[in-house]
Tab-separated table of C-alpha atoms and ligand atoms in Angstrom:
chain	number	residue	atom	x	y	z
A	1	UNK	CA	-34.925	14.293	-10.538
A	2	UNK	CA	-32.228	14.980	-8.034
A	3	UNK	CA	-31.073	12.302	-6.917
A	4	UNK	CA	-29.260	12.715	-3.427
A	5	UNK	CA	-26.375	11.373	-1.923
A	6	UNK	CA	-25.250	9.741	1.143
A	7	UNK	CA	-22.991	11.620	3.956
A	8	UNK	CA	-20.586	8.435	3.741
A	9	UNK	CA	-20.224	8.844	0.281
A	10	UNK	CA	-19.463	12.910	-0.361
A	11	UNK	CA	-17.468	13.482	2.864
A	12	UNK	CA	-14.681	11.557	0.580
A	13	UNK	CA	-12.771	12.622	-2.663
A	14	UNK	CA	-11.648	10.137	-5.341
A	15	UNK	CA	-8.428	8.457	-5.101
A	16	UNK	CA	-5.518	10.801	-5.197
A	17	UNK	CA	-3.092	8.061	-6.674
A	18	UNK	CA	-5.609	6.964	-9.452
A	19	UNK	CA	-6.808	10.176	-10.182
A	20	UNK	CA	-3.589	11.625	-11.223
A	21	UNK	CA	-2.722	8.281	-12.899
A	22	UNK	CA	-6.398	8.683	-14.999
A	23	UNK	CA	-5.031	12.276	-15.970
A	24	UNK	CA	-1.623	11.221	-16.988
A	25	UNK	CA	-3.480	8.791	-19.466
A	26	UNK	CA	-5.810	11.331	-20.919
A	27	UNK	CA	-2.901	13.710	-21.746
A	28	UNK	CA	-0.806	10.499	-23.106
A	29	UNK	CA	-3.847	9.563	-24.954
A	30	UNK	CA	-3.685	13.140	-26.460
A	31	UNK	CA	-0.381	12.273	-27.509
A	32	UNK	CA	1.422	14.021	-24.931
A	33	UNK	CA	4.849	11.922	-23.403
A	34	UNK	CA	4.128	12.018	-19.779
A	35	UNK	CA	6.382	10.450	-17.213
A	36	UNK	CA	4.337	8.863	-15.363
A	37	UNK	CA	5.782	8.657	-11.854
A	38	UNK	CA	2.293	8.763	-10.165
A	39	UNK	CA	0.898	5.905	-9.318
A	40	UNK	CA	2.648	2.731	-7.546
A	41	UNK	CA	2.957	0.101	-10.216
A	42	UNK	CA	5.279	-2.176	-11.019
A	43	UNK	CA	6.485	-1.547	-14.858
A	44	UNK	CA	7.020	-5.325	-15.214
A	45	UNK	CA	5.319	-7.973	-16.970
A	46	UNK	CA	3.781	-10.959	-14.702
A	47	UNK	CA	6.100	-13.567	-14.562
A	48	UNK	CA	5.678	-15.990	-16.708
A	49	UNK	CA	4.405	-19.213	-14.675
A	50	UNK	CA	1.845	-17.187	-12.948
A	51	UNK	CA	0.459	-15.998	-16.596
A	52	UNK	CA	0.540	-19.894	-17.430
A	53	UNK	CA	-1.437	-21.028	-14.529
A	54	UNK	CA	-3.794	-18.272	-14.922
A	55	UNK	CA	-4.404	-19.444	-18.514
A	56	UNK	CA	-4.547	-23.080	-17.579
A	57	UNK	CA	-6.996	-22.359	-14.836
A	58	UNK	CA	-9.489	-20.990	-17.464
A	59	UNK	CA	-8.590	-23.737	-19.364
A	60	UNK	CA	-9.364	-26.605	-16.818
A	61	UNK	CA	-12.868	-24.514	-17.008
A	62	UNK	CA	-11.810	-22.826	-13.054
A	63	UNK	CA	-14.396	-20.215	-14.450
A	64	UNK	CA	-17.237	-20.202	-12.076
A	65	UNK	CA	-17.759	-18.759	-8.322
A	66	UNK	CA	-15.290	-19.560	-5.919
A	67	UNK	CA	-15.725	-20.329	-2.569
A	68	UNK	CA	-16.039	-17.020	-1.040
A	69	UNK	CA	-13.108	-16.937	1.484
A	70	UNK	CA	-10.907	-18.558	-0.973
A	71	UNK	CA	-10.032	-21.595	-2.838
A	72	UNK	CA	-8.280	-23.871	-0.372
A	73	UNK	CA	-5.122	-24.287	-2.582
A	74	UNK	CA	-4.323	-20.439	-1.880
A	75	UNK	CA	-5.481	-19.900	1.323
A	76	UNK	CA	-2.944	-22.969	2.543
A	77	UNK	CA	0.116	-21.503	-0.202
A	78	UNK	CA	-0.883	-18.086	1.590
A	79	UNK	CA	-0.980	-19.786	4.877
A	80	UNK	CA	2.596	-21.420	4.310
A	81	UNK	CA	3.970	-18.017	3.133
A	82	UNK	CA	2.805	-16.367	6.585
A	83	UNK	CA	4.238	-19.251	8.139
A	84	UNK	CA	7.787	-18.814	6.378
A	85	UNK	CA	7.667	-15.259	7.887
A	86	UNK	CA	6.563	-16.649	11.676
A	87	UNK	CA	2.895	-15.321	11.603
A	88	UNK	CA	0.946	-18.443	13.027
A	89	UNK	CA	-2.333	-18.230	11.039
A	90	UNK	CA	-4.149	-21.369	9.978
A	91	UNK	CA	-5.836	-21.340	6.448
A	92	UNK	CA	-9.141	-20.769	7.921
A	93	UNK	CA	-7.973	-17.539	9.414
A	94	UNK	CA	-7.380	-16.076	5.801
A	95	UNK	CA	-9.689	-14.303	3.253
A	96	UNK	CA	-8.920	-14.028	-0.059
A	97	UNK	CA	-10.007	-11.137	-1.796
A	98	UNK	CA	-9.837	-9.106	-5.217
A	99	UNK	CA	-6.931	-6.836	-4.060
A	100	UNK	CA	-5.713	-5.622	-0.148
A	101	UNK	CA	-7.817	-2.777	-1.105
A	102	UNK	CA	-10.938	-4.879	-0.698
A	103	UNK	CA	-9.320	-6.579	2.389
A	104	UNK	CA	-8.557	-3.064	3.995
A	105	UNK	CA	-12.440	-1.739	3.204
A	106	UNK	CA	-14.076	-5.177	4.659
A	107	UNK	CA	-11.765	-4.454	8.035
A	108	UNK	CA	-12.574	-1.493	8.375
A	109	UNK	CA	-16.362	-1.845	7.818
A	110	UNK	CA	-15.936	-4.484	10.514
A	111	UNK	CA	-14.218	-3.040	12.987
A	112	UNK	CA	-14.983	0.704	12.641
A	113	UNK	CA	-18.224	2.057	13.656
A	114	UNK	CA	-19.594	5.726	13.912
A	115	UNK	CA	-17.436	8.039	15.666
A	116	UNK	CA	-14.891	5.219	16.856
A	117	UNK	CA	-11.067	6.482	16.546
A	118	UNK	CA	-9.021	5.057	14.278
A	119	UNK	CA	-5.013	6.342	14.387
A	120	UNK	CA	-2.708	6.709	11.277
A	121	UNK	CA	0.944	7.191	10.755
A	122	UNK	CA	1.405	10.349	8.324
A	123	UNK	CA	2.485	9.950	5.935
A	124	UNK	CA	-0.494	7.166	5.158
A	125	UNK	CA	-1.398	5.654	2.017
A	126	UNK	CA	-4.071	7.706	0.465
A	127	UNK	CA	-7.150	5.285	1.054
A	128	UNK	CA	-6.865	4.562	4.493
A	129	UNK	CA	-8.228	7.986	5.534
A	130	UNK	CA	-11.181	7.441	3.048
A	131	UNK	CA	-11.758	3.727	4.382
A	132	UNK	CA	-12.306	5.119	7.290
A	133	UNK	CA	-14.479	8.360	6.844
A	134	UNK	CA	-16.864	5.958	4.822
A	135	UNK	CA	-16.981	3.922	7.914
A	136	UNK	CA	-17.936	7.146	10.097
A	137	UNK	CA	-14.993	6.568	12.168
A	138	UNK	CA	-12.549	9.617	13.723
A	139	UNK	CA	-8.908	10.083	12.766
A	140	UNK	CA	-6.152	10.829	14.767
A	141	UNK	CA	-2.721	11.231	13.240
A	142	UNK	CA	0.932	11.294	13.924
A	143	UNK	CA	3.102	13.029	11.986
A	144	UNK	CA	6.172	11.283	11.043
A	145	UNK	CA	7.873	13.877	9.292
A	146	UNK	CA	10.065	15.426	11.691
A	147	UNK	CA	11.502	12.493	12.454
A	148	UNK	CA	12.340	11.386	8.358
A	149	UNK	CA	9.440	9.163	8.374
A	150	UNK	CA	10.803	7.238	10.701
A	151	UNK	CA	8.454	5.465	13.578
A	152	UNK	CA	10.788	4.774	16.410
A	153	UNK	CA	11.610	8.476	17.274
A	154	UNK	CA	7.941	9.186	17.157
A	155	UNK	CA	6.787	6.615	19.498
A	156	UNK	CA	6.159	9.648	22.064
A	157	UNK	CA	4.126	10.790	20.096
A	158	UNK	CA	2.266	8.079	19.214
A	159	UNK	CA	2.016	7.378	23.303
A	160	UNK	CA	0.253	10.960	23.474
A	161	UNK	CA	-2.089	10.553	20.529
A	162	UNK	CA	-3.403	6.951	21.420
A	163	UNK	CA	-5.770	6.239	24.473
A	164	UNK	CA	-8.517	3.420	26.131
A	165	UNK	CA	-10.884	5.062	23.607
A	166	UNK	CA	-8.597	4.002	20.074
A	167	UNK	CA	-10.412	0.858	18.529
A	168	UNK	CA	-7.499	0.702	15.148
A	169	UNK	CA	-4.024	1.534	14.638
A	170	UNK	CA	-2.654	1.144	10.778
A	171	UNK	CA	1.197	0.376	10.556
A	172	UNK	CA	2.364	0.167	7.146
A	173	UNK	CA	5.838	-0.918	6.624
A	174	UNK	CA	7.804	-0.726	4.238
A	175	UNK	CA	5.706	2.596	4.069
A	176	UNK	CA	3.748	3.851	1.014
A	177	UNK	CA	4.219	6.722	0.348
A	178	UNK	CA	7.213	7.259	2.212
A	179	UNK	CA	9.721	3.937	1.991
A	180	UNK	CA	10.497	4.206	5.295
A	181	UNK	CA	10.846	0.396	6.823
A	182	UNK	CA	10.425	0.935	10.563
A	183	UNK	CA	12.518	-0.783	13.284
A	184	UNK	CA	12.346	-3.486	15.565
A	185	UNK	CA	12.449	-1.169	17.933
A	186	UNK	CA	9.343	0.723	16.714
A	187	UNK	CA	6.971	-2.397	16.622
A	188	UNK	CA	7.992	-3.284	19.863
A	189	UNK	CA	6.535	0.041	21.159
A	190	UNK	CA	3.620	-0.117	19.172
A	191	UNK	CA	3.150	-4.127	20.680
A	192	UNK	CA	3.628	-1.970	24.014
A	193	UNK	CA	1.142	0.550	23.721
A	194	UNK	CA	-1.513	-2.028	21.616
A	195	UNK	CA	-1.699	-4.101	24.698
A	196	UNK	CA	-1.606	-1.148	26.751
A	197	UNK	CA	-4.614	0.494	25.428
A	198	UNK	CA	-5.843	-2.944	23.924
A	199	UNK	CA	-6.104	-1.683	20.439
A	200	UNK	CA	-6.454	-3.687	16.949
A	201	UNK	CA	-3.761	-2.955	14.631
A	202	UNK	CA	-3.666	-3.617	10.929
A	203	UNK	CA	-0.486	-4.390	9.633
A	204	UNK	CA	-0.091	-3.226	5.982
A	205	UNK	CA	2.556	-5.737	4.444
A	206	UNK	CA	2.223	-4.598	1.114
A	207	UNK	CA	5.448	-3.904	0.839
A	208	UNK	CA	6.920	-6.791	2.833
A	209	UNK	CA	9.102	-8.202	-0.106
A	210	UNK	CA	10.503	-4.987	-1.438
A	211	UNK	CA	13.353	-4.146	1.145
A	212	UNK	CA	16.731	-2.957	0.566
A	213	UNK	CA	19.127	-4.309	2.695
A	214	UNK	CA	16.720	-4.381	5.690
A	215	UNK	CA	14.136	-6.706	6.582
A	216	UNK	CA	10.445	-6.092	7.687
A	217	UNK	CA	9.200	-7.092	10.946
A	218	UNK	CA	5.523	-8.556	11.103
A	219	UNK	CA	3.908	-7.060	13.887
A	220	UNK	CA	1.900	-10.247	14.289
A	221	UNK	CA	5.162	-11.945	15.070
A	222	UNK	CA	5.303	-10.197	18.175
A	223	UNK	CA	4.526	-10.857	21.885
A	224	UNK	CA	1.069	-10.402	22.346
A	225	UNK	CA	-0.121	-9.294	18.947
A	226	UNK	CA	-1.584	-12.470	17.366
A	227	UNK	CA	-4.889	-12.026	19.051
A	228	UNK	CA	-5.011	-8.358	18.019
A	229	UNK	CA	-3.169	-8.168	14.821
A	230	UNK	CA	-4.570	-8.247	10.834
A	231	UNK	CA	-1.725	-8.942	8.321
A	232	UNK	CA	-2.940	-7.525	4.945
A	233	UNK	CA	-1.206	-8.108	1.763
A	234	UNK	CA	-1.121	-8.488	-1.925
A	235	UNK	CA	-0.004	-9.713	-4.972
A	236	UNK	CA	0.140	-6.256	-6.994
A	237	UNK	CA	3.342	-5.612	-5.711
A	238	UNK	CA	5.701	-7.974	-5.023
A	239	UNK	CA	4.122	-10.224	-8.452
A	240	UNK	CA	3.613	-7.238	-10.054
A	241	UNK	CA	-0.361	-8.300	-10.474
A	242	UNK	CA	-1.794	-5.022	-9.656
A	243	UNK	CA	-4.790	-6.168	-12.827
A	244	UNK	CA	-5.207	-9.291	-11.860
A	245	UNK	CA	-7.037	-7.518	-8.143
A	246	UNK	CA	-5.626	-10.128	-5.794
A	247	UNK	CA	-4.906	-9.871	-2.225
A	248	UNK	CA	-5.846	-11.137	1.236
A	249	UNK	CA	-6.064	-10.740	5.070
A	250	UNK	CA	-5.351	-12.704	7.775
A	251	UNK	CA	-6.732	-12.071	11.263
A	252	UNK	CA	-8.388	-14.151	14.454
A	253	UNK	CA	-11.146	-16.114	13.896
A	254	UNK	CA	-14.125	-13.713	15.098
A	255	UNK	CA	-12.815	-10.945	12.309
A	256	UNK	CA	-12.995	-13.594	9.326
A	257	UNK	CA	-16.453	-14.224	10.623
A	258	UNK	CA	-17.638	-10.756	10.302
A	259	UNK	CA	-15.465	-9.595	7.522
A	260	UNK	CA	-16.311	-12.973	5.538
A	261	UNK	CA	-20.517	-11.584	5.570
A	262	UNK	CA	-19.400	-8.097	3.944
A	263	UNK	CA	-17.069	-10.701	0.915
A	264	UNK	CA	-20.155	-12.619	0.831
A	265	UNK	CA	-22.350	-9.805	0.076
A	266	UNK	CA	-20.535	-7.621	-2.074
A	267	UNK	CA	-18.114	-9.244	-3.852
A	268	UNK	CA	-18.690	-12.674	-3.172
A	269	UNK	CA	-15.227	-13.986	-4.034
A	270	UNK	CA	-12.001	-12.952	-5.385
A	271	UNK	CA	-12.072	-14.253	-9.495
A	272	UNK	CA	-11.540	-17.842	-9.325
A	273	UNK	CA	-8.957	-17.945	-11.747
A	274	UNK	CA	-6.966	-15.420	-10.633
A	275	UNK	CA	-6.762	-17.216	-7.555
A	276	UNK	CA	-5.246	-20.550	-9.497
A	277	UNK	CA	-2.389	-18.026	-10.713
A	278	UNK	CA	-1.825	-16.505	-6.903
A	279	UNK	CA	-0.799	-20.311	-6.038
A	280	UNK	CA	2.065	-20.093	-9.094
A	281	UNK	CA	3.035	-16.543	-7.595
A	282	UNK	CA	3.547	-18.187	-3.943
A	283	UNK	CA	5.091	-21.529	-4.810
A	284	UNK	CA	6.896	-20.479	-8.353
A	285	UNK	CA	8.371	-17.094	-8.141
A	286	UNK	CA	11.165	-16.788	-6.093
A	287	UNK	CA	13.268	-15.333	-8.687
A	288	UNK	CA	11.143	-13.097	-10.463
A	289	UNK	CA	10.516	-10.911	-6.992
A	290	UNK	CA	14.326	-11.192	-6.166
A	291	UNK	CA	15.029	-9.593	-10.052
A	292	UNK	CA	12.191	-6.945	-9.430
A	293	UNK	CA	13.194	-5.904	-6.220
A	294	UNK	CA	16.934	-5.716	-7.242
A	295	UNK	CA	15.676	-3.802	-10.181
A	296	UNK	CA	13.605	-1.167	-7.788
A	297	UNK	CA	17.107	-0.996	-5.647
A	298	UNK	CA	19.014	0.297	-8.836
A	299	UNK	CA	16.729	2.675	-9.567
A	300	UNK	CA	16.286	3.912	-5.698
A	301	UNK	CA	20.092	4.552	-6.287
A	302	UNK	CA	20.262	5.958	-9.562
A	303	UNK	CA	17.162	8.762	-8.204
A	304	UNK	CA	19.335	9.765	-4.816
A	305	UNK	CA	22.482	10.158	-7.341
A	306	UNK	CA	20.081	12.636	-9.882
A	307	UNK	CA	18.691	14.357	-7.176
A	308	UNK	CA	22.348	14.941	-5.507
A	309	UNK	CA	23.346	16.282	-9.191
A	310	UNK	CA	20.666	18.813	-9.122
A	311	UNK	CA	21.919	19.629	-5.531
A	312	UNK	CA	19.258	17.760	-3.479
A	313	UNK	CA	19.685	15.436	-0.995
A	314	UNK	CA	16.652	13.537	-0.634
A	315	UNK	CA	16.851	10.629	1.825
A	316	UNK	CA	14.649	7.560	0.316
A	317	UNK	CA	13.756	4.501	1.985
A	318	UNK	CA	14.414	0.970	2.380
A	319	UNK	CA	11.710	-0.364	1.210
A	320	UNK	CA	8.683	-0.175	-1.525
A	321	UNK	CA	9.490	2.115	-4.508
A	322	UNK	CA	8.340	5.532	-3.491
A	323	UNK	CA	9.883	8.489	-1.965
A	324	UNK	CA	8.721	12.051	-0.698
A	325	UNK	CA	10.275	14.933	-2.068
A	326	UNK	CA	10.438	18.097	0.023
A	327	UNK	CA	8.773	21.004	-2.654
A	328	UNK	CA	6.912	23.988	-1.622
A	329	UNK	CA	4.164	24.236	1.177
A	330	UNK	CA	1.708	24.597	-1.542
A	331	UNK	CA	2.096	20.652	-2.528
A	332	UNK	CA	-0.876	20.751	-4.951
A	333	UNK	CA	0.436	23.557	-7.349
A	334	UNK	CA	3.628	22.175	-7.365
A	335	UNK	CA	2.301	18.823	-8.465
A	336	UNK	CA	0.511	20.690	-11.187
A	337	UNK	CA	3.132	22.417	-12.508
A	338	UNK	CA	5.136	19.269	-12.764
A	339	UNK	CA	2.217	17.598	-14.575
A	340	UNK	CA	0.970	20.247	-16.940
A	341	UNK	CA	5.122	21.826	-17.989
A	342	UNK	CA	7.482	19.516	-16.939
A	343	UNK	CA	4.729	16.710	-18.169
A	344	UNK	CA	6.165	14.661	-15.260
A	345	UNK	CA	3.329	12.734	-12.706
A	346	UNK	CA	3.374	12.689	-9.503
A	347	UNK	CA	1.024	12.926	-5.953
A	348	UNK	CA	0.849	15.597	-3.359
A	349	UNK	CA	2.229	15.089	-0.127
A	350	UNK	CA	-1.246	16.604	0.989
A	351	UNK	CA	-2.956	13.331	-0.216
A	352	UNK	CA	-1.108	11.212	2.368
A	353	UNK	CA	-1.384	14.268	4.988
A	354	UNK	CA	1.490	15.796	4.566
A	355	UNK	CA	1.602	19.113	2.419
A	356	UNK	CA	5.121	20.440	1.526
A	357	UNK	CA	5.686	17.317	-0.571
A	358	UNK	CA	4.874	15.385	-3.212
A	359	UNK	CA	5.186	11.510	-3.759
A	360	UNK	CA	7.235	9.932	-6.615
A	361	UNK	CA	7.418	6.292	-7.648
A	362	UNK	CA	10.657	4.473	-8.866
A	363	UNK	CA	8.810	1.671	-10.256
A	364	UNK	CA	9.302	3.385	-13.358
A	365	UNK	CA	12.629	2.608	-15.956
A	366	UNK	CA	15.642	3.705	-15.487
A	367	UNK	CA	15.338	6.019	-18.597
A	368	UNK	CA	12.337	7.477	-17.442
A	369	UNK	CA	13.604	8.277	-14.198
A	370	UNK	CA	16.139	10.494	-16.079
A	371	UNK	CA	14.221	11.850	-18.111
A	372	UNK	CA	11.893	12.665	-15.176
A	373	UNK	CA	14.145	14.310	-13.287
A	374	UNK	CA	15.872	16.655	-16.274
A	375	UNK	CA	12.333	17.685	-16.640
A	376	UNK	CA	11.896	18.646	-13.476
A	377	UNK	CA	14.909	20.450	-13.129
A	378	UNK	CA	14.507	22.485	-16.503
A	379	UNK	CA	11.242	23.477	-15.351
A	380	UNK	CA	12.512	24.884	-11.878
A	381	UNK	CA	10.552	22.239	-10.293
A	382	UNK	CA	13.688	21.144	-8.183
B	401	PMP	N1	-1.885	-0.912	0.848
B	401	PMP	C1	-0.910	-0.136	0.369
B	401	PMP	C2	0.066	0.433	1.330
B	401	PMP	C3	-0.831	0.156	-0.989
B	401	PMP	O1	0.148	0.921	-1.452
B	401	PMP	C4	-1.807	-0.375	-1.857
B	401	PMP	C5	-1.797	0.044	-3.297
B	401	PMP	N2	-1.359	-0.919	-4.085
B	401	PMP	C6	-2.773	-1.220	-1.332
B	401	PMP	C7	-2.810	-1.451	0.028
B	401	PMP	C8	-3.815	-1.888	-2.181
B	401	PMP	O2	-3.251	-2.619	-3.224
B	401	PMP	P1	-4.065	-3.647	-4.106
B	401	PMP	O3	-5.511	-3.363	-3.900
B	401	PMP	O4	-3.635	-3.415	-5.514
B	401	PMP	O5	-3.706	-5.005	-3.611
B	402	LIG	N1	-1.386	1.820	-4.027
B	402	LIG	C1	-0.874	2.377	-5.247
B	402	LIG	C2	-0.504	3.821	-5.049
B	402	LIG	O1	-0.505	4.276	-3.952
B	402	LIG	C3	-1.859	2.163	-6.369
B	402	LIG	C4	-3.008	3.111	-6.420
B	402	LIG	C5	-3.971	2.892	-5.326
B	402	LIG	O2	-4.344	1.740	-5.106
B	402	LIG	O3	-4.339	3.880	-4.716
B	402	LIG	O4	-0.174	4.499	-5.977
């Protein structure tokens, strides 16, 4: 038989990020060395006391279904993390779920309906535009590039591009792929033009605890956004859990309503264990994040200095651990090159919407990043 397919389903391609990660693994399965500066993942181990409490919570038998939303214990830690940041959301107003992935596809289900317009900041993470074609929703896009991925000088833009008819506008700062942490300034003209055109935003947060020298502003925080605002987030990240699948949204009441049917349905909750071990990430972990992020900072400076050896001055971020290289307008070849001579991973800029680069991580070793970048270089790649 044939079996046939839904429109939903073929008008998307497979991840970008984990494809290219999957084919870095089959060539280092066939004993190929590749440096693997594809997909954004911490190179870490878990710290320690969340391992433990994940272990004791199968030990004290925390095996079965969860409550669907959440087990209270982390949906009150998550609640007192938001608070620390001054993003007023009760526990009630949080889902738990088995990564922000999950969180970002039961949104958008919820919010996003057949032909409704959804706007993205390009460069966006890679799943966003796939979230929404699955939904049937429209995209609209402003292009950050021009501007060195930064918001604030784009808010023109951004004035143009949104209207009465825009139902979702995704911020995501510190910015995957790009690093780029955007400015007070910027979020106060996105508050502006929200209320304006009375648009929900989703703030991507992702990244929230992975700033250098600059700190992230919540949208939610702001004047007139708690009503309209979704804070995502995760533990991947920042806890370097990106197995574990742990993350969580936090939005007004009538969105955990609707979004809580589609967790109910599909997944029905976020492992229960796992969610034990979130607690020790929130109340235990301090340190650990401070040594990681310190640790992605070094290497953020060590890549700038070996790109500036090899004559190019690539501007990176202040936040996450990614950064967009400028390489030829055909991004995709490029990337291939690198993978199949220079045996080096990384993402076209075309997954994230913008050809003419391609996306490396830093969350790789210091060593690595060397070796990366030699291999680059002796393969005319830079
Ligand atoms: N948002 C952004 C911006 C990301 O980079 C990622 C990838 N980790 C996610 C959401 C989803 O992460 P996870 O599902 O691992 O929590
Ligand atoms: N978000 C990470 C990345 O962009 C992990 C892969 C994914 O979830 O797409 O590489």
């Amino acid at each position: 038989m044939t079996m046939e397919f839904t429109d939903r389903i073929e008008r998307v391609e497979p991840s970008a990020t984990i494809a290219i990660s999957n084919l870095s693994a089959e060539l280092q399965a066939d004993g190929i060395d590749v440096v693997n500066l594809s997909v954004g993942e911490p190179d870490f181990p878990t710290p320690e006391p969340i391992v433990e409490a994940g272990k004791a919570a199968i030990d004290a038998g925390h095996t079965g279904y969860a409550p669907s939303n959440g087990i209270p214990e982390l949906r009150e830690a998550i609640a007192d993390s938001l608070a620390s940041r001054d993003l007023a959301y009760d526990a009630e107003q949080i889902i738990v779920t088995p990564g922000g992935k999950q969180a970002l596809y039961e949104i958008i289900q919820s919010v996003i309906g057949d032909g409704d317009e959804v706007v993205l900041l390009d460069p966006a993470w890679v799943s966003y535009e796939a979230m929404v074609k699955i939904a049937g929703g429209s995209l609209s896009r402003v292009d950050l590039t021009p501007y060195d991925f930064q918001l604030e000088p784009a808010l023109d833009d951004l004035a143009e591009t949104v209207s009465d008819e825009t139902e979702l506008l995704v911020v995501n700062s510190p910015s995957n792929p790009s690093g780029a942490v955007f400015s007070d300034e910027a979020m106060a003209g996105v508050r502006d033009l929200a209320v304006e055109h009375d648009i929900t935003v989703i703030s991507d947060e992702m990244y929230d605890q992975i700033t250098y020298g600059v700190e992230q502003t919540s949208l939610g925080t702001l004047d007139g956004m708690a009503d309209r605002t979704i804070t995502v987030n995760g533990f991947s990240k920042a806890y370097s859990m990106t197995g574990w699948r742990l993350g969580y949204f936090a939005a007004p009441d009538g969105l955990i309503e609707q979004a809580g049917k589609l967790q109910s349905h599909s997944v029905t909750c976020a492992t229960n264990f796992v969610q034990h071990a979130g607690v020790a990430a929130l109340t235990e972990c301090d340190d650990d994040v401070a040594q990681m992020r310190d640790a992605f900072e070094q290497r953020r400076d060590l890549l700038v200095e070996l790109f500036e050896d090899h004559g190019k001055d690539v501007p990176i971020g202040d936040g996450a651990f990614y950064c967009m290289l400028p390489v030829n307008d055909d991004d995709q070849a490029w990337c291939e090159t690198a993978i199949k001579q220079a045996h080096v991973a990384t993402v076209p800029g075309s997954a994230f919407g913008t050809p003419g680069y391609a996306r490396l991580s830093y969350a790789a070793s210091e060593d690595r990043l060397r070796e990366g970048v030699e291999r680059l270089a002796a393969n005319d790649c830079l």
